């Protein structure tokens, strides 16, 4: 691990938690002057193995690792779960310490969005399909906060998970379009032992819902097998997935889509670099998952 420049206050308190933009900027600047590479993992906290895999990749490839923990109000619509979104800062700090994270940036909402805030960042086409249909403001909320975090932290490398495939593609587009001097790393989905994709929202599931939630992974595996066995017709695959998930209690399908993994446009015929993606309500919890074929 590289030697990180820290303020006297931090040295004395061994605190790795920073709340203010001014303070984290100062530390970033000092480390930049010393040519330290910064790896950044943006999160909304309630860290799980998926986040840990991103942190470990950042730790392996950078001298300084910064994790942000910020439940971003801009990516929740008024009827969504912003208030209930799981939070456990103490546990997150302890995980970050175990993973040798150098700094946690945990700003207050007013620090990121002061009263007069009015700027928008929008990746206008990629935000429309898939999750963008039922969550029209979601990706604008993500791109604004991620752009701000990139400007504050000035990372050389940033780490995102493939579970949020559309988010990753949108952030990648934004990095290129806005010339952020940062390199995007997209890491594979981390799953529970039985296949359920790791997500902070899995916490909401009751035992019975948890069983039904497995249908996301299982149906994607089924789709993958069909494709490997030569099925090329998207509609046939989608209708098999639909039938499989509908058979499970508590499920309500938001979307099942098969798209090219570049523009995220529906494809009729499976080719290479195709994403099978779905979003399903299990009880009151909306889960997403995908497989790249
Ligand atoms: O993936 C997430 O946790 C969030 O969307 C992100 C990237 C931290 C932005 O708030």
Short mmCIF file of C-alpha atoms and ligand atoms in Angstrom, two decimals:
data_model
loop_
_atom_site.label_atom_id
_atom_site.label_comp_id
_atom_site.label_asym_id
_atom_site.label_seq_id
_atom_site.Cartn_x
_atom_site.Cartn_y
_atom_site.Cartn_z
CA UNK A 1 0.00 0.00 0.00
CA UNK A 2 1.33 3.49 -0.85
CA UNK A 3 2.04 6.04 1.83
CA UNK A 4 -0.88 8.43 1.92
CA UNK A 5 -0.58 12.08 2.85
CA UNK A 6 -3.00 12.84 5.66
CA UNK A 7 -3.81 15.90 7.67
CA UNK A 8 -2.46 16.22 11.21
CA UNK A 9 -5.97 15.76 12.47
CA UNK A 10 -6.26 12.41 10.73
CA UNK A 11 -2.82 11.36 11.94
CA UNK A 12 -3.83 12.05 15.47
CA UNK A 13 -7.25 10.43 15.31
CA UNK A 14 -6.46 7.70 12.73
CA UNK A 15 -9.83 8.56 11.26
CA UNK A 16 -10.40 7.57 7.67
CA UNK A 17 -13.83 9.15 7.40
CA UNK A 18 -14.05 12.51 5.63
CA UNK A 19 -17.31 14.45 5.30
CA UNK A 20 -16.25 17.69 3.67
CA UNK A 21 -15.38 18.31 0.05
CA UNK A 22 -12.72 20.87 1.04
CA UNK A 23 -10.93 18.38 3.25
CA UNK A 24 -10.92 15.47 0.82
CA UNK A 25 -9.79 17.82 -1.97
CA UNK A 26 -6.81 18.89 0.14
CA UNK A 27 -5.77 15.28 0.69
CA UNK A 28 -6.32 14.39 -2.98
CA UNK A 29 -4.20 17.37 -4.05
CA UNK A 30 -1.31 16.44 -1.77
CA UNK A 31 -1.35 12.86 -3.03
CA UNK A 32 -1.54 13.98 -6.66
CA UNK A 33 1.50 16.19 -6.10
CA UNK A 34 3.29 13.05 -4.95
CA UNK A 35 2.15 11.22 -8.10
CA UNK A 36 0.08 8.69 -6.20
CA UNK A 37 -2.51 6.85 -8.23
CA UNK A 38 -6.01 7.03 -6.84
CA UNK A 39 -8.51 4.19 -7.18
CA UNK A 40 -12.10 5.13 -6.43
CA UNK A 41 -15.11 2.97 -5.57
CA UNK A 42 -18.37 4.94 -5.38
CA UNK A 43 -21.02 3.27 -3.24
CA UNK A 44 -24.22 3.96 -1.37
CA UNK A 45 -22.89 1.97 1.58
CA UNK A 46 -24.28 -1.14 3.25
CA UNK A 47 -21.26 -2.83 1.75
CA UNK A 48 -21.34 -6.46 0.63
CA UNK A 49 -19.03 -8.85 -1.19
CA UNK A 50 -19.80 -7.15 -4.50
CA UNK A 51 -18.40 -3.87 -3.17
CA UNK A 52 -15.51 -5.71 -1.54
CA UNK A 53 -14.51 -7.20 -4.89
CA UNK A 54 -14.35 -3.65 -6.31
CA UNK A 55 -12.35 -2.40 -3.33
CA UNK A 56 -9.89 -5.30 -3.67
CA UNK A 57 -9.37 -4.57 -7.36
CA UNK A 58 -8.80 -0.90 -6.51
CA UNK A 59 -6.39 -1.87 -3.70
CA UNK A 60 -4.40 -4.12 -6.04
CA UNK A 61 -4.01 -1.48 -8.74
CA UNK A 62 -3.63 1.86 -6.92
CA UNK A 63 -1.55 3.49 -4.24
CA UNK A 64 -4.50 5.26 -2.69
CA UNK A 65 -8.00 3.79 -2.40
CA UNK A 66 -10.99 6.02 -1.72
CA UNK A 67 -14.52 4.69 -1.18
CA UNK A 68 -17.48 7.05 -1.14
CA UNK A 69 -20.54 6.23 0.90
CA UNK A 70 -23.44 8.44 -0.06
CA UNK A 71 -27.06 7.45 -0.42
CA UNK A 72 -27.73 9.76 -3.31
CA UNK A 73 -31.20 11.32 -3.11
CA UNK A 74 -31.06 12.40 -6.76
CA UNK A 75 -31.36 8.82 -7.99
CA UNK A 76 -34.51 8.03 -6.03
CA UNK A 77 -37.92 9.22 -7.15
CA UNK A 78 -40.34 10.37 -4.42
CA UNK A 79 -42.13 6.98 -4.34
CA UNK A 80 -38.91 4.98 -3.98
CA UNK A 81 -37.01 3.67 -0.98
CA UNK A 82 -34.61 6.54 -0.18
CA UNK A 83 -35.57 6.70 3.50
CA UNK A 84 -35.61 2.92 3.99
CA UNK A 85 -32.46 2.27 1.96
CA UNK A 86 -30.27 0.15 4.29
CA UNK A 87 -27.52 2.04 6.06
CA UNK A 88 -24.84 0.91 8.51
CA UNK A 89 -21.94 3.31 8.53
CA UNK A 90 -20.13 1.70 11.44
CA UNK A 91 -20.08 -1.68 9.77
CA UNK A 92 -19.02 -0.10 6.47
CA UNK A 93 -16.11 1.68 8.16
CA UNK A 94 -14.99 -1.57 9.72
CA UNK A 95 -15.14 -3.37 6.33
CA UNK A 96 -13.18 -0.55 4.72
CA UNK A 97 -10.55 -0.72 7.43
CA UNK A 98 -10.25 -4.50 6.97
CA UNK A 99 -9.83 -3.96 3.24
CA UNK A 100 -7.14 -1.31 3.82
CA UNK A 101 -9.13 1.51 2.28
CA UNK A 102 -7.27 4.78 2.80
CA UNK A 103 -10.22 7.15 2.93
CA UNK A 104 -13.99 7.04 3.07
CA UNK A 105 -15.79 10.07 1.68
CA UNK A 106 -19.15 10.32 3.42
CA UNK A 107 -20.62 13.72 2.61
CA UNK A 108 -23.88 15.12 3.90
CA UNK A 109 -26.56 15.69 1.31
CA UNK A 110 -26.26 19.52 1.62
CA UNK A 111 -22.54 19.23 0.85
CA UNK A 112 -23.26 17.58 -2.50
CA UNK A 113 -26.49 19.39 -3.29
CA UNK A 114 -26.48 22.88 -1.77
CA UNK A 115 -29.74 24.84 -1.98
CA UNK A 116 -28.80 26.67 -5.17
CA UNK A 117 -27.74 23.50 -7.03
CA UNK A 118 -29.25 23.24 -10.52
CA UNK A 119 -26.86 21.52 -12.94
CA UNK A 120 -27.79 18.37 -14.82
CA UNK A 121 -25.63 15.71 -16.45
CA UNK A 122 -27.51 13.36 -18.72
CA UNK A 123 -26.41 10.54 -21.01
CA UNK A 124 -29.40 11.05 -23.16
CA UNK A 125 -29.88 7.84 -25.18
CA UNK A 126 -28.35 5.11 -23.03
CA UNK A 127 -30.48 6.19 -20.08
CA UNK A 128 -33.75 5.49 -21.92
CA UNK A 129 -34.13 1.69 -22.29
CA UNK A 130 -34.23 -1.04 -19.61
CA UNK A 131 -34.32 0.54 -16.13
CA UNK A 132 -34.84 3.98 -17.69
CA UNK A 133 -38.39 3.08 -18.70
CA UNK A 134 -39.75 2.57 -15.20
CA UNK A 135 -37.18 4.88 -13.55
CA UNK A 136 -36.95 7.88 -15.91
CA UNK A 137 -34.89 10.12 -13.58
CA UNK A 138 -32.70 7.41 -12.14
CA UNK A 139 -29.69 7.64 -14.43
CA UNK A 140 -29.58 11.45 -14.44
CA UNK A 141 -29.35 11.19 -10.66
CA UNK A 142 -26.45 8.80 -11.01
CA UNK A 143 -24.53 10.73 -13.64
CA UNK A 144 -24.72 14.00 -11.72
CA UNK A 145 -23.43 12.49 -8.48
CA UNK A 146 -20.77 10.39 -10.19
CA UNK A 147 -19.55 13.41 -12.20
CA UNK A 148 -19.34 15.45 -9.00
CA UNK A 149 -17.51 12.67 -7.17
CA UNK A 150 -15.04 12.30 -10.05
CA UNK A 151 -14.36 16.05 -9.94
CA UNK A 152 -13.82 15.97 -6.19
CA UNK A 153 -11.72 12.81 -5.99
CA UNK A 154 -9.94 13.00 -9.36
CA UNK A 155 -9.46 9.23 -9.54
CA UNK A 156 -7.06 7.60 -11.99
CA UNK A 157 -9.16 4.42 -11.88
CA UNK A 158 -12.80 3.85 -11.03
CA UNK A 159 -14.51 0.55 -10.25
CA UNK A 160 -18.09 -0.43 -11.01
CA UNK A 161 -19.94 -3.75 -10.95
CA UNK A 162 -21.46 -5.52 -13.94
CA UNK A 163 -24.67 -6.16 -12.01
CA UNK A 164 -25.64 -2.56 -12.78
CA UNK A 165 -24.75 -3.10 -16.43
CA UNK A 166 -26.66 -0.08 -17.73
CA UNK A 167 -25.18 2.18 -15.05
CA UNK A 168 -21.67 0.98 -15.95
CA UNK A 169 -22.20 1.63 -19.65
CA UNK A 170 -23.66 5.08 -18.97
CA UNK A 171 -20.78 6.06 -16.68
CA UNK A 172 -18.30 4.80 -19.28
CA UNK A 173 -20.01 6.95 -21.93
CA UNK A 174 -19.96 9.96 -19.59
CA UNK A 175 -16.25 9.50 -18.88
CA UNK A 176 -15.52 9.51 -22.61
CA UNK A 177 -17.93 12.32 -23.51
CA UNK A 178 -16.74 14.64 -20.73
CA UNK A 179 -13.05 13.68 -21.00
CA UNK A 180 -12.64 12.64 -17.40
CA UNK A 181 -9.01 11.55 -17.04
CA UNK A 182 -10.02 8.30 -15.41
CA UNK A 183 -10.08 4.68 -16.45
CA UNK A 184 -13.24 2.65 -16.01
CA UNK A 185 -13.07 -0.90 -14.66
CA UNK A 186 -16.19 -3.07 -14.77
CA UNK A 187 -15.98 -6.13 -12.54
CA UNK A 188 -18.03 -9.34 -12.73
CA UNK A 189 -21.22 -9.83 -10.74
CA UNK A 190 -20.62 -11.33 -7.30
CA UNK A 191 -23.27 -13.85 -6.27
CA UNK A 192 -24.43 -15.59 -3.15
CA UNK A 193 -23.61 -19.29 -3.00
CA UNK A 194 -26.93 -20.21 -4.60
CA UNK A 195 -26.56 -17.65 -7.40
CA UNK A 196 -28.54 -14.63 -6.18
CA UNK A 197 -26.69 -11.48 -7.25
CA UNK A 198 -25.35 -9.53 -4.27
CA UNK A 199 -27.32 -6.37 -3.62
CA UNK A 200 -27.89 -4.14 -0.62
CA UNK A 201 -31.61 -4.52 -1.34
CA UNK A 202 -31.52 -8.32 -0.76
CA UNK A 203 -31.86 -7.39 2.89
CA UNK A 204 -35.51 -6.48 2.27
CA UNK A 205 -36.45 -10.04 1.21
CA UNK A 206 -38.35 -12.39 3.51
CA UNK A 207 -37.28 -16.05 3.48
CA UNK A 208 -40.00 -16.98 1.01
CA UNK A 209 -39.31 -13.99 -1.21
CA UNK A 210 -35.62 -14.87 -1.12
CA UNK A 211 -36.52 -18.27 -2.63
CA UNK A 212 -38.50 -16.62 -5.41
CA UNK A 213 -35.72 -14.11 -6.02
CA UNK A 214 -33.52 -16.97 -7.16
CA UNK A 215 -35.68 -17.18 -10.27
CA UNK A 216 -33.76 -14.20 -11.70
CA UNK A 217 -30.47 -16.07 -11.69
CA UNK A 218 -31.99 -19.41 -12.61
CA UNK A 219 -33.87 -18.01 -15.60
CA UNK A 220 -30.74 -16.22 -16.81
CA UNK A 221 -28.80 -19.48 -16.56
CA UNK A 222 -31.56 -21.16 -18.52
CA UNK A 223 -31.34 -18.44 -21.19
CA UNK A 224 -27.57 -18.82 -21.36
CA UNK A 225 -27.92 -22.58 -21.86
CA UNK A 226 -30.50 -22.06 -24.60
CA UNK A 227 -28.15 -19.68 -26.39
CA UNK A 228 -25.19 -22.04 -25.97
CA UNK A 229 -27.36 -24.78 -27.47
CA UNK A 230 -27.95 -22.67 -30.56
CA UNK A 231 -31.19 -20.75 -29.87
CA UNK A 232 -30.93 -17.39 -31.61
CA UNK A 233 -34.47 -16.09 -31.38
CA UNK A 234 -34.74 -13.46 -28.62
CA UNK A 235 -38.52 -13.71 -28.36
CA UNK A 236 -38.40 -17.43 -27.67
CA UNK A 237 -35.78 -16.92 -24.94
CA UNK A 238 -37.64 -13.98 -23.38
CA UNK A 239 -40.91 -15.88 -23.26
CA UNK A 240 -39.21 -18.86 -21.56
CA UNK A 241 -37.72 -16.53 -18.94
CA UNK A 242 -41.10 -14.84 -18.46
CA UNK A 243 -42.85 -18.16 -17.91
CA UNK A 244 -40.20 -19.34 -15.47
CA UNK A 245 -40.33 -16.19 -13.33
CA UNK A 246 -44.11 -15.85 -13.45
CA UNK A 247 -44.41 -19.30 -11.91
CA UNK A 248 -42.70 -18.13 -8.75
CA UNK A 249 -44.77 -16.49 -5.99
CA UNK A 250 -44.35 -12.78 -5.14
CA UNK A 251 -42.80 -11.94 -8.53
CA UNK A 252 -43.86 -9.16 -10.88
CA UNK A 253 -41.78 -8.61 -13.98
CA UNK A 254 -40.67 -5.06 -14.75
CA UNK A 255 -38.75 -6.02 -17.91
CA UNK A 256 -36.99 -8.88 -19.60
CA UNK A 257 -34.81 -7.61 -22.41
CA UNK A 258 -32.19 -8.89 -24.80
CA UNK A 259 -30.08 -6.01 -26.08
CA UNK A 260 -26.76 -5.30 -27.74
CA UNK A 261 -24.20 -4.43 -25.07
CA UNK A 262 -23.23 -1.15 -26.65
CA UNK A 263 -26.35 0.88 -27.39
CA UNK A 264 -28.70 -1.27 -25.31
CA UNK A 265 -31.11 -1.66 -28.21
CA UNK A 266 -33.33 -4.74 -28.44
CA UNK A 267 -32.04 -7.45 -30.72
CA UNK A 268 -34.24 -10.00 -32.45
CA UNK A 269 -31.41 -12.37 -33.16
CA UNK A 270 -28.70 -13.24 -30.64
CA UNK A 271 -25.21 -12.22 -31.71
CA UNK A 272 -21.98 -11.79 -29.75
CA UNK A 273 -21.86 -9.12 -27.03
CA UNK A 274 -25.52 -9.48 -26.22
CA UNK A 275 -26.91 -8.66 -22.79
CA UNK A 276 -29.84 -10.55 -21.33
CA UNK A 277 -31.12 -8.23 -18.61
CA UNK A 278 -34.08 -8.24 -16.32
CA UNK A 279 -35.73 -6.35 -13.50
CA UNK A 280 -38.27 -8.10 -11.33
CA UNK A 281 -40.26 -7.04 -8.30
CA UNK A 282 -40.16 -9.68 -5.59
CA UNK A 283 -42.72 -8.49 -3.09
CA UNK A 284 -41.85 -4.84 -2.54
CA UNK A 285 -38.23 -5.24 -3.64
CA UNK A 286 -37.12 -4.50 -7.17
CA UNK A 287 -34.14 -6.64 -8.18
CA UNK A 288 -32.03 -6.58 -11.33
CA UNK A 289 -29.67 -9.12 -12.84
CA UNK A 290 -28.10 -9.85 -16.19
CA UNK A 291 -25.85 -12.11 -18.17
CA UNK A 292 -23.58 -11.16 -21.03
CA UNK A 293 -23.46 -13.76 -23.80
O1 LIG B 1 -24.22 1.81 -7.79
C1 LIG B 1 -24.39 2.59 -6.84
O2 LIG B 1 -24.25 2.22 -5.68
C2 LIG B 1 -24.78 4.03 -7.10
O3 LIG B 1 -25.62 4.13 -8.19
C3 LIG B 1 -23.56 4.98 -7.24
C4 LIG B 1 -22.71 4.61 -8.44
C5 LIG B 1 -22.73 4.93 -5.99
C6 LIG B 1 -24.06 6.42 -7.44
O4 LIG B 1 -24.81 6.86 -6.37
#
